[in-house]
GROMACS .gro file of C-alpha atoms in nm:
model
  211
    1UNK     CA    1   5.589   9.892 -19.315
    2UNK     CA    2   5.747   9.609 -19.229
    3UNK     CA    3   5.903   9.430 -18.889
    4UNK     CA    4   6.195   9.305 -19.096
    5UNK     CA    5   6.171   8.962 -18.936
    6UNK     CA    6   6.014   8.766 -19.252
    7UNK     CA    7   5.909   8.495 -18.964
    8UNK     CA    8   5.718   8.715 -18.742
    9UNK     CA    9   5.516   8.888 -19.047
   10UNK     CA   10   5.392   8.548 -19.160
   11UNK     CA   11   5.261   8.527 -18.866
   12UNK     CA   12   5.094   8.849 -18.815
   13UNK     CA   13   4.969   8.834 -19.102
   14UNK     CA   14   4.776   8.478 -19.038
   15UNK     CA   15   4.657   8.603 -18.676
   16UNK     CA   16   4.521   8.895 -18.899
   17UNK     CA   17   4.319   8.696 -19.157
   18UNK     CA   18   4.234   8.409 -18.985
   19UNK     CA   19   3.976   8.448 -18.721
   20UNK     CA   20   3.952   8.104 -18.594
   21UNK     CA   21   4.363   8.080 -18.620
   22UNK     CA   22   4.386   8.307 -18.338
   23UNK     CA   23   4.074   8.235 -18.144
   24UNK     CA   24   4.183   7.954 -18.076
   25UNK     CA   25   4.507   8.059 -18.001
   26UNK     CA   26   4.383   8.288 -17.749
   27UNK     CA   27   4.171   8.069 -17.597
   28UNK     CA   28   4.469   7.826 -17.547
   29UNK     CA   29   4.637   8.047 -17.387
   30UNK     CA   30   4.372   8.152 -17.093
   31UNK     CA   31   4.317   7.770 -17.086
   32UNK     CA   32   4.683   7.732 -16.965
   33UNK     CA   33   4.662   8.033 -16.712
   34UNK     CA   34   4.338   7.916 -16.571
   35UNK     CA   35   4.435   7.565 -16.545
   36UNK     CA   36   4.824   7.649 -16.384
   37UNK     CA   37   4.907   7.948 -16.158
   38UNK     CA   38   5.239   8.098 -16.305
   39UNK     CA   39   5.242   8.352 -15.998
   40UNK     CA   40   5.313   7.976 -15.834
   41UNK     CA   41   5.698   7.967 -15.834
   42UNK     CA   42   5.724   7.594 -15.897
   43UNK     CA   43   5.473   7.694 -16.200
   44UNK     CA   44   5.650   7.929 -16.323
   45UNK     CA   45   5.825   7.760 -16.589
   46UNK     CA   46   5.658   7.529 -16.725
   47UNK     CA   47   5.347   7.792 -16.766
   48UNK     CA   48   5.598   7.919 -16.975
   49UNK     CA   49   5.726   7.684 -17.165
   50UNK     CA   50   5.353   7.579 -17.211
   51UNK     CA   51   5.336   7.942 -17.409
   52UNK     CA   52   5.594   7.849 -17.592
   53UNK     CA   53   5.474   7.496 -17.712
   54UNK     CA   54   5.129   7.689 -17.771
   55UNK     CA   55   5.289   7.976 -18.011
   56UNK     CA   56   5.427   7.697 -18.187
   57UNK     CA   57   5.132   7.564 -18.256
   58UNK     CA   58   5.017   7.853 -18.402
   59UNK     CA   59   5.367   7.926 -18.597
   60UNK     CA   60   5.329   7.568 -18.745
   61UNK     CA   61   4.968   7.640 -18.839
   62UNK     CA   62   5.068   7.945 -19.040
   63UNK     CA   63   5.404   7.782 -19.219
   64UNK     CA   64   5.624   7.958 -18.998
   65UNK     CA   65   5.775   7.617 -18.886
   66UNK     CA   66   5.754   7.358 -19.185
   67UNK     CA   67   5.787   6.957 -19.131
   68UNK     CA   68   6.185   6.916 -19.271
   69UNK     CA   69   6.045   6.640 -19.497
   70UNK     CA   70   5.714   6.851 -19.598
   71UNK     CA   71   5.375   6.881 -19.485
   72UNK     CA   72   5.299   6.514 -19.582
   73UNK     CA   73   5.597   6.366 -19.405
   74UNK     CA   74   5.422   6.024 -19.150
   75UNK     CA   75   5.596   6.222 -18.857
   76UNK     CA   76   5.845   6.478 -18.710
   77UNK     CA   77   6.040   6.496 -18.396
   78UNK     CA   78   5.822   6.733 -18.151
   79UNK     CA   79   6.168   6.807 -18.003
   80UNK     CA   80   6.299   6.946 -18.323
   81UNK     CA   81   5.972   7.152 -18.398
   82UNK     CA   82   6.061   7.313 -18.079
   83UNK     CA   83   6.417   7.382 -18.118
   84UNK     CA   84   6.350   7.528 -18.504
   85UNK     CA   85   6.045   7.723 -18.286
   86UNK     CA   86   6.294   7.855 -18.029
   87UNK     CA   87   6.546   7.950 -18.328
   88UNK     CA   88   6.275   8.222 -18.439
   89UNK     CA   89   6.306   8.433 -18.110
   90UNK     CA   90   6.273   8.411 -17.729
   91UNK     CA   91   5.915   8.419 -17.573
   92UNK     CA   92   5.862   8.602 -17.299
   93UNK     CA   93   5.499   8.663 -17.092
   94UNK     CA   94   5.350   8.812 -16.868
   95UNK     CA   95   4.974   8.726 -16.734
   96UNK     CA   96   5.009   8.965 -16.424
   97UNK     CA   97   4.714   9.209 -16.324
   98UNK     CA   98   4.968   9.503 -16.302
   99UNK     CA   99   5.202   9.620 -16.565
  100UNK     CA  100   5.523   9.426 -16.539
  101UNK     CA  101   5.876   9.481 -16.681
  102UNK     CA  102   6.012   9.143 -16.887
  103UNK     CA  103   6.312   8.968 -16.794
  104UNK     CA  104   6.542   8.840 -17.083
  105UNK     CA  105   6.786   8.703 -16.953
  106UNK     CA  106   6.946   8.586 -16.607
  107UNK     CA  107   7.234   8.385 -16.504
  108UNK     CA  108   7.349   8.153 -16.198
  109UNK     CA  109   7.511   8.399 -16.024
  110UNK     CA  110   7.505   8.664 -16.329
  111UNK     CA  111   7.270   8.868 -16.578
  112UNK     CA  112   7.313   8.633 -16.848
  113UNK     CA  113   7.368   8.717 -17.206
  114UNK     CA  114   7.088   8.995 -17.206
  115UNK     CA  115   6.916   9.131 -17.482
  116UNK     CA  116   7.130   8.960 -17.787
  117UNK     CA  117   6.834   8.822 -18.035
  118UNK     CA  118   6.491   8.850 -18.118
  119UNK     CA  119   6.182   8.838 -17.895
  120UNK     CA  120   5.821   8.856 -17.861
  121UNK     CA  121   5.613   8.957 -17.547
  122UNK     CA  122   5.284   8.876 -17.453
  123UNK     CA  123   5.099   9.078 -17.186
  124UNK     CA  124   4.732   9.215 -17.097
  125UNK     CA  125   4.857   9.530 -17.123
  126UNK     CA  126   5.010   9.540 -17.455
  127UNK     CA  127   4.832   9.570 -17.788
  128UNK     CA  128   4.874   9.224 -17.924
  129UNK     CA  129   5.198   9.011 -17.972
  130UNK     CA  130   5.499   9.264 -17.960
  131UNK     CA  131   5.857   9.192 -18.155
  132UNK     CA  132   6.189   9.310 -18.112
  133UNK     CA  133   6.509   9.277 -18.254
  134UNK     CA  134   6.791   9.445 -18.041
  135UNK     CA  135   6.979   9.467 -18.397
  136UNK     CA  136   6.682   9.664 -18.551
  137UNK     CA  137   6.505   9.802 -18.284
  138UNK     CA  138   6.804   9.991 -18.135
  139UNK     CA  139   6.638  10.224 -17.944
  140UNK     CA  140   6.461   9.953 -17.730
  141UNK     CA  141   6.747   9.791 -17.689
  142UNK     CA  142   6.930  10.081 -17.536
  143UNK     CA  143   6.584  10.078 -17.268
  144UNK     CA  144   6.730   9.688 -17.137
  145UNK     CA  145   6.845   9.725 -16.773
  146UNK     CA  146   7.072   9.543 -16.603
  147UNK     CA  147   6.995   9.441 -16.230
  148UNK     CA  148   7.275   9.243 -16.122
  149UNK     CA  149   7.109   8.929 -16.174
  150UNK     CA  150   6.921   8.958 -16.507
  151UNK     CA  151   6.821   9.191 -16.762
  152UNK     CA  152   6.493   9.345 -16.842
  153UNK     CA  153   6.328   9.556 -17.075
  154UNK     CA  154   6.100   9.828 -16.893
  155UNK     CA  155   5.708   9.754 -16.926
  156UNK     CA  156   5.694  10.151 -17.050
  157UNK     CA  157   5.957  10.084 -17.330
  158UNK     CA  158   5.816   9.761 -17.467
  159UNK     CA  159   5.471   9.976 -17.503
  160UNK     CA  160   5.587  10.268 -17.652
  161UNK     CA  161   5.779  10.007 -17.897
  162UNK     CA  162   5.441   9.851 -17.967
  163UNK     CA  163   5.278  10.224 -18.011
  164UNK     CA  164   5.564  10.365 -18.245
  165UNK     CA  165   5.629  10.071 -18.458
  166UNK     CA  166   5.269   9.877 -18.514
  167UNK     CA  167   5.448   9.678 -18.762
  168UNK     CA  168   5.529   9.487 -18.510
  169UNK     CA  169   5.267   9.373 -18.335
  170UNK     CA  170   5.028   9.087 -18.427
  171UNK     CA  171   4.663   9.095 -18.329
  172UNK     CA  172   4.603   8.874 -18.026
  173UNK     CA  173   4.496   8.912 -17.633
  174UNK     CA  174   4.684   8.777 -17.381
  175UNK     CA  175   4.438   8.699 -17.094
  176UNK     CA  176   4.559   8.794 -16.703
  177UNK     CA  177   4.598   8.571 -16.403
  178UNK     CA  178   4.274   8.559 -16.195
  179UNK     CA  179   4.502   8.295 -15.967
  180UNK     CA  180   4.249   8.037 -16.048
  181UNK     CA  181   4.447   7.750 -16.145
  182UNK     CA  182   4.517   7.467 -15.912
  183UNK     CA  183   4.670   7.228 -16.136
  184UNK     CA  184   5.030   7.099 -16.018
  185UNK     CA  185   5.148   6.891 -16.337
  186UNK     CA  186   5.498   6.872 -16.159
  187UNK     CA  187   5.255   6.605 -15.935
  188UNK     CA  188   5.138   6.457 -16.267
  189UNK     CA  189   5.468   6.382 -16.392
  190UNK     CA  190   5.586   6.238 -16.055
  191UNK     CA  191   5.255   6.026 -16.064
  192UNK     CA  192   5.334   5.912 -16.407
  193UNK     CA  193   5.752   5.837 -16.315
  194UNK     CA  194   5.650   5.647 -16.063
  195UNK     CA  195   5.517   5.365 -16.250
  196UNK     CA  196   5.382   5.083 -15.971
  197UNK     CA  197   5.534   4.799 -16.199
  198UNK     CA  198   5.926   4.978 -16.132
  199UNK     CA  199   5.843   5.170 -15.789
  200UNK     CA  200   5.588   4.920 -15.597
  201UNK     CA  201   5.683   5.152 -15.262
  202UNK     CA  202   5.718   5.478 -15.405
  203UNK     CA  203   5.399   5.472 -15.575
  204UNK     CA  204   5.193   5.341 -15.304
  205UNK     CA  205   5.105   5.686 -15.211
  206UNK     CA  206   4.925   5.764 -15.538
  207UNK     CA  207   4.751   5.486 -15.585
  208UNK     CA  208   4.627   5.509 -15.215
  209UNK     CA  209   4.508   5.821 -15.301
  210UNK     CA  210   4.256   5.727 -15.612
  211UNK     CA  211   3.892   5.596 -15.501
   0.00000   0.00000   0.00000
């Protein structure tokens, strides 16, 4: 059977023949949890936008994303990659040690648009990389709650998605939080803004700081 996304079952089908594809995939992915703590609000985002550069990576090296000009183009907009990337389907994770429900959407001040194209989930808990198309998968969709401030699928309806309909789910672990990582890179980028040359007095602090 098929997921009916042609996208999502080129991938699955290079996670499931190549070993090292998704090895390393994997291992990029605990490399980001263990590096940044997304349980860290300030993290929080750019953890996952991190595992959405990183699935990228791994759409690119299975042809899911192609190079506009071809594979032997001199170089592509990274910006562009990202965009055709986030064209596929929304990304949404999870690294928590408890089941967790996913939140699609949310709003300032509002739900958002809710569950209105494609996704995949990551999770521990879950049996590899799950899709879902709220046009196909109508039964899911009719699991999305609304909260007042965002909607979410249920942790219980995603699974029993993933168990009914294994053709979509690509093989691949998602590792959990162990609340490791103590990297800030919101510091980093501050650190690199502040270039001494344009802020002599702003940037005193950091190099103060280095021995």
């Amino acid at each position: 059977m098929s997921s009916g996304n042609a996208a999502f079952e080129k991938l699955k089908y290079a996670l499931s023949e190549d070993s090292d594809l998704r090895s390393e995939l994997e291992y990029a992915l605990a490399a980001n949890v263990s590096r940044v703590n997304p349980s860290d609000r300030a993290n929080r985002f750019g953890s996952g936008a991190a595992v959405e550069w990183i699935l990228a990576a791994a759409c690119y090296k299975a042809g899911v994303l192609s190079l506009p000009a071809g594979h032997n183009a001199n170089g592509f907009d990274l910006q562009d990659m990202r965009q055709a990337a986030q064209g596929l389907w929304s990304v949404k994770n999870s690294t928590t040690r408890n089941r967790s429900d996913f939140r699609l959407t949310n709003g300032m001040g509002g739900e958002g648009k809710g569950f209105v194209e494609p996704v995949v989930m990551l999770s521990p808990h879950l049996p590899g990389l799950v899709f879902a198309d709220p046009t196909k998968h109508v039964e899911l969709a009719a699991k999305a709650k609304r909260t007042g401030d965002a909607v979410v699928l249920p942790f219980s309806a995603v699974l029993k998605h993933a168990i009914d309909h294994p053709e979509c789910v690509a093989p691949l672990r998602m590792p959990a939080n162990e609340h490791k990582g103590n990297l800030d890179p919101w510091m980093d980028y501050v650190q690199s803004l502040l270039d001494p040359v344009r802020f002599p007095i702003l940037s005193r602090m950091f190099s103060d700081a280095k021995p």
